[in-house]
XYZ file of C-alpha atoms in Angstrom:
602
model
C 0.358 10.341 13.677
C 0.139 13.526 14.030
C 0.627 14.583 10.639
C -2.255 11.894 9.728
C -5.206 13.677 11.678
C -5.482 15.936 8.790
C -7.725 13.153 7.114
C -10.119 13.844 10.110
C -10.880 17.340 9.096
C -13.709 16.786 6.633
C -15.245 14.954 9.630
C -15.250 18.179 12.129
C -18.698 17.751 12.855
C -18.573 14.350 13.493
C -15.639 14.521 15.788
C -17.161 16.949 18.299
C -20.935 15.777 18.275
C -19.222 12.201 19.467
C -17.067 12.931 22.205
C -20.071 15.919 23.548
C -23.028 13.208 22.659
C -21.052 10.306 25.240
C -20.336 13.062 27.979
C -23.962 13.654 28.290
C -24.182 9.256 28.507
C -21.586 10.380 31.401
C -23.496 13.191 32.940
C -26.901 11.197 32.961
C -24.225 8.277 34.974
C -23.399 10.200 37.549
C -26.744 11.123 38.475
C -27.790 7.721 38.787
C -25.831 7.360 42.600
C -27.749 10.517 43.249
C -31.174 9.231 42.909
C -30.337 5.693 44.343
C -29.522 7.872 47.630
C -32.647 9.435 47.568
C -33.978 6.770 47.097
C -32.591 5.023 50.434
C -32.754 7.985 52.780
C -36.207 9.046 52.253
C -38.585 6.482 50.098
C -37.024 3.301 51.788
C -36.302 5.110 54.347
C -40.146 6.845 55.180
C -41.398 3.856 53.888
C -42.739 5.483 51.142
C -43.195 3.264 47.919
C -44.472 6.374 45.660
C -41.887 7.965 46.285
C -38.976 5.046 45.333
C -41.454 4.002 42.543
C -41.009 7.471 41.365
C -37.457 7.592 41.620
C -36.938 4.268 39.806
C -39.154 5.726 36.627
C -36.453 9.333 36.772
C -33.454 6.085 36.913
C -35.546 4.332 33.837
C -35.405 7.864 31.829
C -31.846 8.364 32.660
C -30.437 5.269 31.420
C -33.126 5.641 27.945
C -31.320 8.539 27.372
C -28.385 7.833 28.052
C -28.798 4.916 25.848
C -30.415 7.468 23.099
C -27.007 9.681 23.405
C -24.477 6.255 23.238
C -26.308 5.370 20.044
C -25.818 9.108 18.364
C -22.191 8.978 19.486
C -21.232 5.632 18.310
C -22.502 6.776 14.829
C -20.722 9.292 14.344
C -17.404 8.002 15.584
C -17.335 5.315 13.315
C -18.304 7.658 10.668
C -15.477 9.931 11.600
C -13.310 6.748 12.053
C -14.169 4.873 8.661
C -14.321 8.621 6.536
C -10.469 8.593 8.296
C -9.309 5.489 7.304
C -10.822 5.330 4.146
C -9.336 8.817 3.032
C -6.000 7.612 4.746
C -6.065 4.552 2.516
C -6.715 6.488 -0.696
C -3.756 8.838 0.043
C -1.471 6.324 1.011
C -2.216 3.936 -2.036
C -1.799 6.863 -4.183
C 1.530 7.971 -2.008
C 3.105 4.588 -2.698
C 1.960 4.741 -7.093
C 4.292 7.540 -7.111
C 7.290 6.056 -5.180
C 9.789 4.717 -7.637
C 10.891 1.571 -8.367
C 14.276 1.676 -5.919
C 12.008 3.151 -3.139
C 9.280 -0.074 -3.456
C 12.498 -2.421 -3.780
C 13.951 -1.020 -0.553
C 10.765 -0.817 1.710
C 9.792 -4.294 0.124
C 5.735 -5.428 -0.671
C 4.841 -6.938 2.235
C 5.742 -4.434 4.652
C 3.393 -2.133 2.411
C 0.818 -4.411 2.054
C 0.759 -4.671 5.510
C 0.382 -0.458 6.311
C -2.529 -0.435 4.017
C -4.284 -3.517 6.018
C -3.295 -3.972 8.773
C -2.003 -0.458 9.942
C -4.857 1.305 8.296
C -7.579 -0.837 10.608
C -5.327 -0.421 13.895
C -5.553 3.409 13.386
C -9.482 3.512 11.971
C -9.791 1.384 15.808
C -8.099 3.633 17.586
C -9.580 6.666 16.637
C -12.844 5.362 16.891
C -12.259 4.078 20.778
C -10.874 7.831 20.945
C -13.928 9.372 19.911
C -16.039 7.340 22.348
C -14.189 7.116 25.801
C -10.950 9.342 25.366
C -12.852 11.920 27.102
C -15.838 9.852 28.549
C -13.800 7.928 30.934
C -12.080 10.860 32.353
C -15.109 13.033 32.579
C -16.834 10.746 34.844
C -13.417 9.701 36.892
C -12.739 13.287 37.553
C -16.639 13.824 37.256
C -17.291 10.572 40.528
C -14.582 12.597 42.739
C -16.208 15.934 42.299
C -19.926 14.132 42.992
C -17.819 12.502 46.145
C -17.040 15.699 47.247
C -20.563 16.848 47.070
C -21.601 14.042 49.380
C -18.188 14.105 51.952
C -14.995 15.122 52.098
C -13.465 13.058 54.365
C -14.695 10.063 52.232
C -13.681 11.878 48.941
C -10.386 12.243 50.062
C -9.917 8.347 49.456
C -10.640 9.134 45.528
C -8.187 11.366 45.429
C -5.370 9.165 46.686
C -7.068 5.825 44.702
C -6.947 7.906 41.063
C -3.363 9.453 40.739
C -2.408 5.605 41.793
C -4.233 4.179 39.285
C -3.023 6.906 36.518
C 0.290 6.341 37.175
C -0.228 1.652 36.425
C -2.575 2.794 33.772
C 0.192 5.450 32.040
C 3.534 3.679 33.006
C 2.082 0.773 31.222
C 1.839 2.494 28.143
C 5.015 4.047 27.588
C 6.527 0.941 28.295
C 4.679 -1.058 25.821
C 4.193 1.692 22.838
C 8.084 1.055 21.391
C 6.684 -2.504 22.017
C 3.996 -2.771 20.302
C 5.811 -1.456 17.007
C 8.193 -4.467 16.949
C 5.306 -6.875 17.617
C 4.144 -4.824 14.114
C 7.265 -5.321 12.506
C 6.839 -8.772 13.068
C 3.923 -9.296 11.695
C 5.482 -7.308 8.004
C 7.876 -10.408 8.494
C 5.730 -13.435 8.821
C 3.248 -11.598 5.953
C 6.348 -11.722 3.682
C 7.137 -15.038 3.996
C 3.386 -16.154 3.952
C 3.584 -14.322 0.883
C 6.844 -15.450 -0.678
C 5.767 -18.923 -0.312
C 2.694 -18.662 -1.679
C 3.598 -16.751 -5.086
C 6.593 -19.672 -5.139
C 4.547 -22.439 -4.200
C 5.342 -24.391 -7.370
C 8.852 -23.873 -7.520
C 8.939 -24.679 -4.014
C 6.938 -27.765 -4.386
C 9.074 -29.065 -7.880
C 12.249 -28.442 -5.653
C 10.645 -30.324 -2.084
C 11.281 -27.281 -0.158
C 7.919 -27.538 1.810
C 9.200 -28.322 4.632
C 12.105 -26.015 5.440
C 9.778 -23.137 4.493
C 6.820 -24.537 7.223
C 10.516 -24.668 9.174
C 11.373 -21.048 8.464
C 7.230 -19.494 8.563
C 7.149 -21.046 12.155
C 10.436 -19.711 13.296
C 8.770 -16.619 11.906
C 5.526 -17.058 13.806
C 7.013 -18.467 17.053
C 9.388 -14.773 17.535
C 5.795 -12.817 16.319
C 4.029 -15.348 19.225
C 6.459 -14.598 21.982
C 6.583 -10.646 21.448
C 2.890 -10.341 21.055
C 2.468 -12.833 24.516
C 5.459 -10.345 26.237
C 3.599 -7.595 25.360
C 0.385 -9.158 25.808
C 1.695 -10.067 29.828
C 2.436 -6.808 30.533
C -0.705 -5.422 29.247
C -2.529 -7.622 31.288
C -0.932 -6.784 34.512
C -3.011 -3.338 34.405
C -6.455 -4.850 34.894
C -5.382 -7.292 37.874
C -3.528 -3.756 39.571
C -6.408 -1.276 39.351
C -8.484 -3.615 40.455
C -6.524 -4.160 43.549
C -6.124 -0.137 44.153
C -9.874 0.227 43.281
C -11.484 -2.742 45.710
C -8.854 -1.180 48.491
C -10.353 2.315 47.712
C -13.572 0.488 48.222
C -12.637 -1.073 51.590
C -11.541 1.959 52.833
C -14.394 3.947 51.856
C -16.675 0.944 53.094
C -14.624 1.277 56.671
C -14.845 5.359 56.725
C -18.437 5.198 55.604
C -19.489 2.854 58.347
C -17.985 4.454 61.066
C -19.287 7.738 59.978
C -22.936 6.367 59.971
C -22.894 4.918 63.333
C -21.337 8.893 63.935
C -24.527 9.958 62.817
C -22.142 11.823 60.091
C -23.621 10.326 57.075
C -26.883 8.319 55.739
C -26.431 4.691 54.428
C -28.071 6.300 51.151
C -24.803 8.334 50.944
C -22.331 5.729 51.462
C -24.411 3.543 48.509
C -23.980 6.841 46.807
C -20.167 6.827 47.149
C -20.068 3.205 46.590
C -21.469 3.616 43.525
C -18.745 6.503 42.158
C -15.897 4.112 43.271
C -17.372 1.419 40.670
C -17.720 4.058 38.117
C -14.220 4.745 38.732
C -13.659 1.164 38.031
C -14.996 0.756 35.418
C -13.560 3.118 33.773
C -10.731 2.929 34.046
C -10.552 -0.436 32.990
C -12.720 0.731 29.949
C -9.429 3.152 29.919
C -7.009 1.022 30.501
C -8.348 -1.118 27.669
C -8.600 1.829 25.190
C -5.207 2.563 26.020
C -3.574 -0.331 24.528
C -5.646 0.245 21.866
C -4.239 4.109 21.257
C -0.808 1.934 21.988
C -1.325 -0.086 18.950
C -3.033 2.683 16.894
C 0.065 5.319 17.403
C 2.388 2.837 16.666
C 0.763 1.607 13.484
C 0.369 5.236 12.394
C 3.770 6.215 12.623
C 4.341 3.067 10.262
C 1.638 4.557 8.350
C 3.472 8.156 9.051
C 7.339 6.856 8.134
C 5.488 6.124 4.684
C 3.880 9.516 3.650
C 7.572 11.255 4.413
C 9.329 9.302 2.094
C 9.836 11.312 -0.586
C 8.925 10.488 -4.055
C 12.553 9.420 -6.166
C 10.780 10.497 -9.158
C 10.730 14.130 -9.602
C 8.264 15.101 -12.172
C 8.989 17.690 -14.761
C 6.163 19.905 -16.137
C 6.449 19.479 -20.635
C 3.529 17.538 -21.655
C 4.740 16.566 -25.609
C 6.041 20.402 -26.694
C 9.697 19.089 -27.967
C 8.037 15.892 -29.302
C 5.578 18.291 -31.384
C 8.729 20.405 -32.412
C 10.219 16.759 -33.455
C 6.935 15.429 -35.802
C 7.660 18.505 -37.249
C 10.758 18.507 -38.274
C 10.255 14.791 -39.686
C 7.790 16.134 -41.447
C 9.570 19.434 -43.158
C 12.729 16.266 -44.087
C 9.824 13.412 -45.404
C 8.812 16.571 -47.775
C 11.237 17.604 -48.387
C 10.214 21.088 -47.668
C 12.843 23.593 -45.489
C 12.390 26.559 -43.541
C 11.488 29.754 -44.327
C 14.775 31.009 -42.683
C 17.032 28.657 -43.595
C 17.598 25.987 -46.071
C 19.845 23.915 -44.137
C 18.029 20.489 -43.855
C 16.333 19.804 -40.960
C 18.018 17.146 -38.616
C 15.703 14.233 -37.798
C 15.603 14.254 -33.402
C 16.201 10.509 -32.202
C 12.929 8.869 -30.324
C 15.328 7.562 -27.887
C 18.990 8.819 -27.225
C 21.489 7.255 -24.536
C 24.145 9.485 -23.443
C 26.883 7.937 -21.482
C 25.064 6.844 -18.873
C 25.054 4.947 -16.073
C 23.009 3.268 -13.232
C 23.342 2.323 -9.951
C 20.974 0.306 -7.704
C 20.812 2.056 -4.130
C 22.644 -0.507 -1.758
C 24.597 -2.073 -4.526
C 28.787 -1.868 -4.475
C 28.917 -0.921 -8.393
C 27.266 -0.198 -11.337
C 24.142 -1.963 -13.035
C 25.185 0.176 -16.531
C 28.287 1.976 -17.277
C 28.363 4.471 -20.056
C 25.743 2.944 -22.309
C 25.734 5.522 -25.619
C 23.703 5.037 -28.834
C 20.511 6.669 -30.566
C 17.486 4.887 -32.420
C 15.652 6.609 -34.951
C 12.348 6.610 -36.261
C 11.379 2.990 -36.860
C 14.419 1.581 -36.048
C 14.432 -2.010 -34.422
C 17.525 -2.069 -31.227
C 18.148 -5.697 -30.082
C 19.858 -6.037 -26.938
C 21.878 -9.227 -25.732
C 23.992 -10.302 -22.992
C 24.268 -13.173 -20.210
C 22.190 -13.083 -17.428
C 22.960 -10.489 -15.260
C 24.329 -7.946 -17.731
C 21.896 -5.289 -17.525
C 19.480 -5.654 -20.534
C 16.500 -4.992 -18.607
C 17.902 -2.139 -16.111
C 18.677 -0.519 -19.465
C 15.196 -0.827 -20.989
C 13.753 0.680 -17.891
C 15.927 3.549 -18.185
C 13.302 4.743 -20.931
C 9.830 4.544 -18.806
C 11.737 6.256 -16.268
C 11.068 2.952 -13.645
C 14.690 3.821 -12.660
C 16.785 6.584 -12.500
C 19.944 7.186 -14.230
C 23.148 8.179 -12.202
C 24.790 9.476 -14.970
C 24.696 10.394 -17.892
C 21.049 11.269 -19.726
C 18.338 9.867 -21.331
C 16.402 11.770 -24.226
C 13.273 10.763 -25.810
C 12.068 13.083 -28.694
C 15.292 15.359 -27.370
C 14.487 15.540 -24.486
C 15.290 14.477 -21.385
C 13.186 11.770 -19.384
C 13.272 13.839 -16.126
C 11.648 16.485 -17.581
C 8.382 14.987 -18.752
C 5.783 14.603 -16.458
C 5.042 10.628 -16.345
C 2.140 9.829 -17.603
C 2.802 12.028 -21.133
C 6.319 10.475 -20.849
C 4.805 6.703 -20.965
C 1.670 7.326 -22.799
C 4.618 7.519 -26.003
C 6.056 3.997 -24.777
C 4.210 0.283 -24.654
C 6.190 -2.059 -22.179
C 5.918 -5.203 -22.514
C 7.669 -7.003 -19.190
C 9.940 -10.345 -18.304
C 7.139 -11.546 -16.598
C 3.731 -11.399 -18.185
C 0.639 -10.026 -15.776
C -2.653 -10.427 -16.272
C -5.354 -9.368 -14.052
C -8.349 -10.800 -12.917
C -11.320 -10.386 -15.712
C -11.867 -10.553 -19.014
C -9.595 -10.409 -21.960
C -11.611 -7.022 -22.878
C -10.214 -5.530 -20.128
C -7.185 -6.496 -19.843
C -6.358 -4.603 -23.240
C -8.063 -1.507 -22.402
C -5.700 -1.330 -19.638
C -3.124 -0.181 -22.812
C -6.215 2.418 -23.519
C -10.013 2.548 -23.103
C -11.909 4.798 -25.925
C -10.358 2.194 -28.843
C -12.436 0.791 -30.863
C -12.935 -2.778 -31.695
C -11.371 -2.466 -34.999
C -7.791 -0.892 -33.270
C -8.599 -4.378 -30.403
C -8.977 -6.326 -33.550
C -5.366 -5.045 -34.938
C -3.372 -5.307 -31.560
C -4.765 -9.217 -31.666
C -3.927 -10.290 -34.880
C -0.833 -8.352 -34.566
C 0.760 -10.048 -31.459
C -0.564 -13.203 -33.140
C -3.176 -13.749 -30.690
C -6.171 -13.271 -32.493
C -6.454 -17.140 -33.329
C -6.575 -18.722 -29.568
C -9.067 -15.568 -28.496
C -10.711 -16.361 -31.363
C -11.289 -20.129 -30.152
C -13.230 -19.329 -26.894
C -16.801 -19.098 -27.613
C -16.623 -15.940 -25.317
C -13.846 -14.234 -27.493
C -12.886 -10.935 -25.529
C -15.870 -11.674 -23.166
C -13.623 -14.951 -21.941
C -12.286 -14.321 -18.463
C -9.057 -14.634 -17.156
C -8.235 -15.549 -13.415
C -5.517 -13.938 -11.699
C -2.247 -13.934 -13.170
C -3.305 -15.652 -16.185
C -3.225 -18.926 -14.498
C -5.936 -20.431 -17.281
C -4.029 -19.566 -19.868
C -0.690 -20.838 -20.998
C 2.891 -19.065 -20.834
C 2.727 -17.925 -24.539
C -0.915 -17.365 -24.721
C -0.011 -14.697 -21.462
C 2.660 -13.273 -23.558
C 0.976 -12.754 -26.846
C -1.883 -10.289 -24.355
C 0.239 -8.673 -22.727
C 2.124 -7.523 -25.735
C -1.680 -7.163 -27.551
C -2.032 -4.472 -24.306
C 0.907 -2.614 -25.438
C 0.033 -2.474 -28.809
C -3.473 -1.493 -28.443
C -2.002 1.674 -27.160
C -0.190 2.323 -30.278
C 2.960 3.254 -28.726
C 5.866 5.681 -30.643
C 8.288 3.036 -28.220
C 7.610 -0.414 -28.108
C 9.513 -2.467 -25.084
C 9.879 -6.535 -25.631
C 11.871 -7.178 -22.661
C 12.348 -10.689 -23.583
C 8.670 -11.392 -23.983
C 8.844 -13.899 -26.592
C 10.663 -16.688 -24.837
C 7.572 -18.810 -24.446
C 7.027 -18.690 -28.052
C 7.929 -20.872 -30.822
C 10.288 -19.839 -33.518
C 7.910 -19.434 -35.792
C 5.330 -17.600 -33.876
C 8.091 -15.361 -32.751
C 8.859 -14.506 -36.143
C 5.691 -14.131 -37.601
C 4.879 -11.470 -34.718
C 8.447 -9.717 -35.103
C 7.001 -8.461 -38.686
C 3.878 -7.756 -37.389
C 5.029 -5.666 -35.931
C 7.639 -4.123 -38.867
C 4.753 -4.417 -41.230
C 2.354 -1.616 -38.822
C 1.685 1.591 -40.298
C 2.748 3.581 -37.772
C 6.286 1.445 -36.669
C 6.935 1.994 -33.706
C 10.714 2.080 -32.776
C 11.042 -1.200 -31.556
C 14.031 -2.523 -28.312
C 13.980 -6.217 -28.265
C 15.627 -7.747 -25.018
C 16.249 -11.414 -25.566
C 18.369 -14.812 -25.137
C 17.917 -15.744 -28.664
C 20.005 -14.512 -31.068
C 17.304 -15.434 -33.711
C 14.924 -12.550 -32.406
C 17.546 -10.018 -33.215
C 18.842 -11.005 -35.992
C 17.743 -8.639 -38.117
C 17.700 -5.647 -35.795
C 18.634 -2.412 -37.330
C 20.954 -1.982 -34.094
C 22.499 -4.698 -31.530
C 23.981 -3.890 -28.344
C 25.634 -6.516 -26.867
C 25.559 -5.935 -23.455
C 28.505 -7.645 -20.927
C 28.220 -6.858 -16.853
C 26.742 -3.659 -17.550
C 29.255 -2.187 -20.380
C 27.753 -2.503 -23.843
C 31.248 -4.463 -26.042
C 29.337 -4.672 -29.332
C 27.109 -2.383 -31.349
C 26.173 -2.706 -34.968
C 24.520 -5.247 -37.276
C 24.374 -8.851 -36.609
C 26.881 -9.202 -39.655
C 29.200 -6.219 -38.227
C 28.939 -8.415 -34.725
C 30.291 -11.566 -36.240
C 33.209 -10.126 -37.128
C 33.918 -7.741 -34.055
C 32.388 -9.426 -31.043
C 34.011 -12.363 -29.346
C 31.033 -12.374 -26.634
C 28.452 -11.689 -29.168
C 29.559 -15.060 -31.238
C 30.168 -17.345 -28.140
C 26.413 -16.648 -27.646
C 25.518 -17.018 -31.352
C 27.366 -20.106 -32.567
C 26.231 -21.373 -29.161
C 22.695 -21.330 -30.392
C 23.698 -22.840 -33.498
C 25.704 -26.090 -33.989
C 27.841 -25.051 -36.215
C 29.775 -21.868 -37.014
C 28.601 -19.737 -40.012
C 25.453 -21.130 -40.160
C 22.831 -18.770 -40.007
C 18.825 -18.223 -39.800
C 16.963 -17.734 -42.375
C 13.877 -15.967 -41.892
C 11.426 -16.555 -44.583
């Protein structure tokens, strides 16, 4: 929690002025019982109505000044708390964006959402309440005790006994409830996870008639959360009645002692009333302090959870290279294409592979074994690499290593001759266009979704990307064209339309490496064929990685990698693999009825 307070630095003035004005308000409040004492002892005792009215006006004036101070304090505390929470959300979101896929998988989406929303709101409320009440309440409690000593020492000793008893109750309950509130927030994470899972997979649940099971699972999680909250609530609820009992006991003792002293002529009736008022102020402020401590407990628990996320070091350490090697590579390619040689050597320039895997292995955190083992191949400029294999063979894992979504645990992945870990991520991913397995579109217009690939592109470039991805026809059929609205996740589009638009979005940035991760599964064979031909015919044809379950999608790839249980069991062209790779033959012939039947394209 202490680490988070650094984000209050921009609000130093507010964090000083808010409690300062609250203490000014408290000071005026402490003067009220003394005014009442004078009204009773002087005005009423002497029958001086003018004096009574004058003192009443003084009380009203003190009240108005206190109200102005309270409003000013509220303004500064709210400004500091909201500004602090805003900064914290930005920092937390930015930090989460830097976490690796492995770390996000480990934490879970629901947990991160809770940290960004509920936890930050609790911390914001805690900061607001602390600035307003944390100094005010103790100030009034001890101020009232000191003012009581100025009236009568013997009666004030009752305050000396009451205040420590109240402190023991309040802080004792605080120590008990802090760890319990952490469990409550963890339970909230669990319920949020169930809810998100159900909403995301609602169609699947209905298709398999699993609604009742999920309702039961939600009810079970919610009941556990409710039980935890009620348990903590019962402990916290004990605070108010105990404090009332102690304070009212102190008030009774005060009235008893005061009555005896008034009868003995030691105290005046106004003095006793002032002492009772001070005891009442202590009661009110300690109740506020008790509620404040409950809020602080929640804020501390939530702040620690946020701090735990911020303490996670991003799993991917960025390099500082920004394309220098790529420029050298282009120079070599240019020299080779023009036939020119280096002035210092007559040896022809050797073309650098655009992508190179050198004995790469990948093990996911917590996994029992390797997901990829000894992957070794090169992809040269303009080549198409097909990747095929059974479900769970590691196809997506392999292509995810190129943009460094995951870190290879052994071996080296190179882009333009340089290890991916030596790039800064922005430079690396600027070279790569990725179309993931699940087509993801965001709420907005078609144009806004395409511009996520690259900003500041011309209409001609957008049009070209739509034509290559085979999206132009259905976009043109919409009256609004590129300004047509897309709902969240593209739910108002068909599966094939979503996939084509995600391909167009990747093509807008004119990537040097294009990864199509089973991104044509919803397309018919004819559209799939047109798409691959259009990509192959691009002016600056990228290195294309095609991950597919369809043999027809990769038949004419320059290199086909056949994966089985994370290992490359076959590498070559379609004709070579038909004769040399049993796994590839099984996949190919399972999709075509007659052995040897080839798919004719064009």
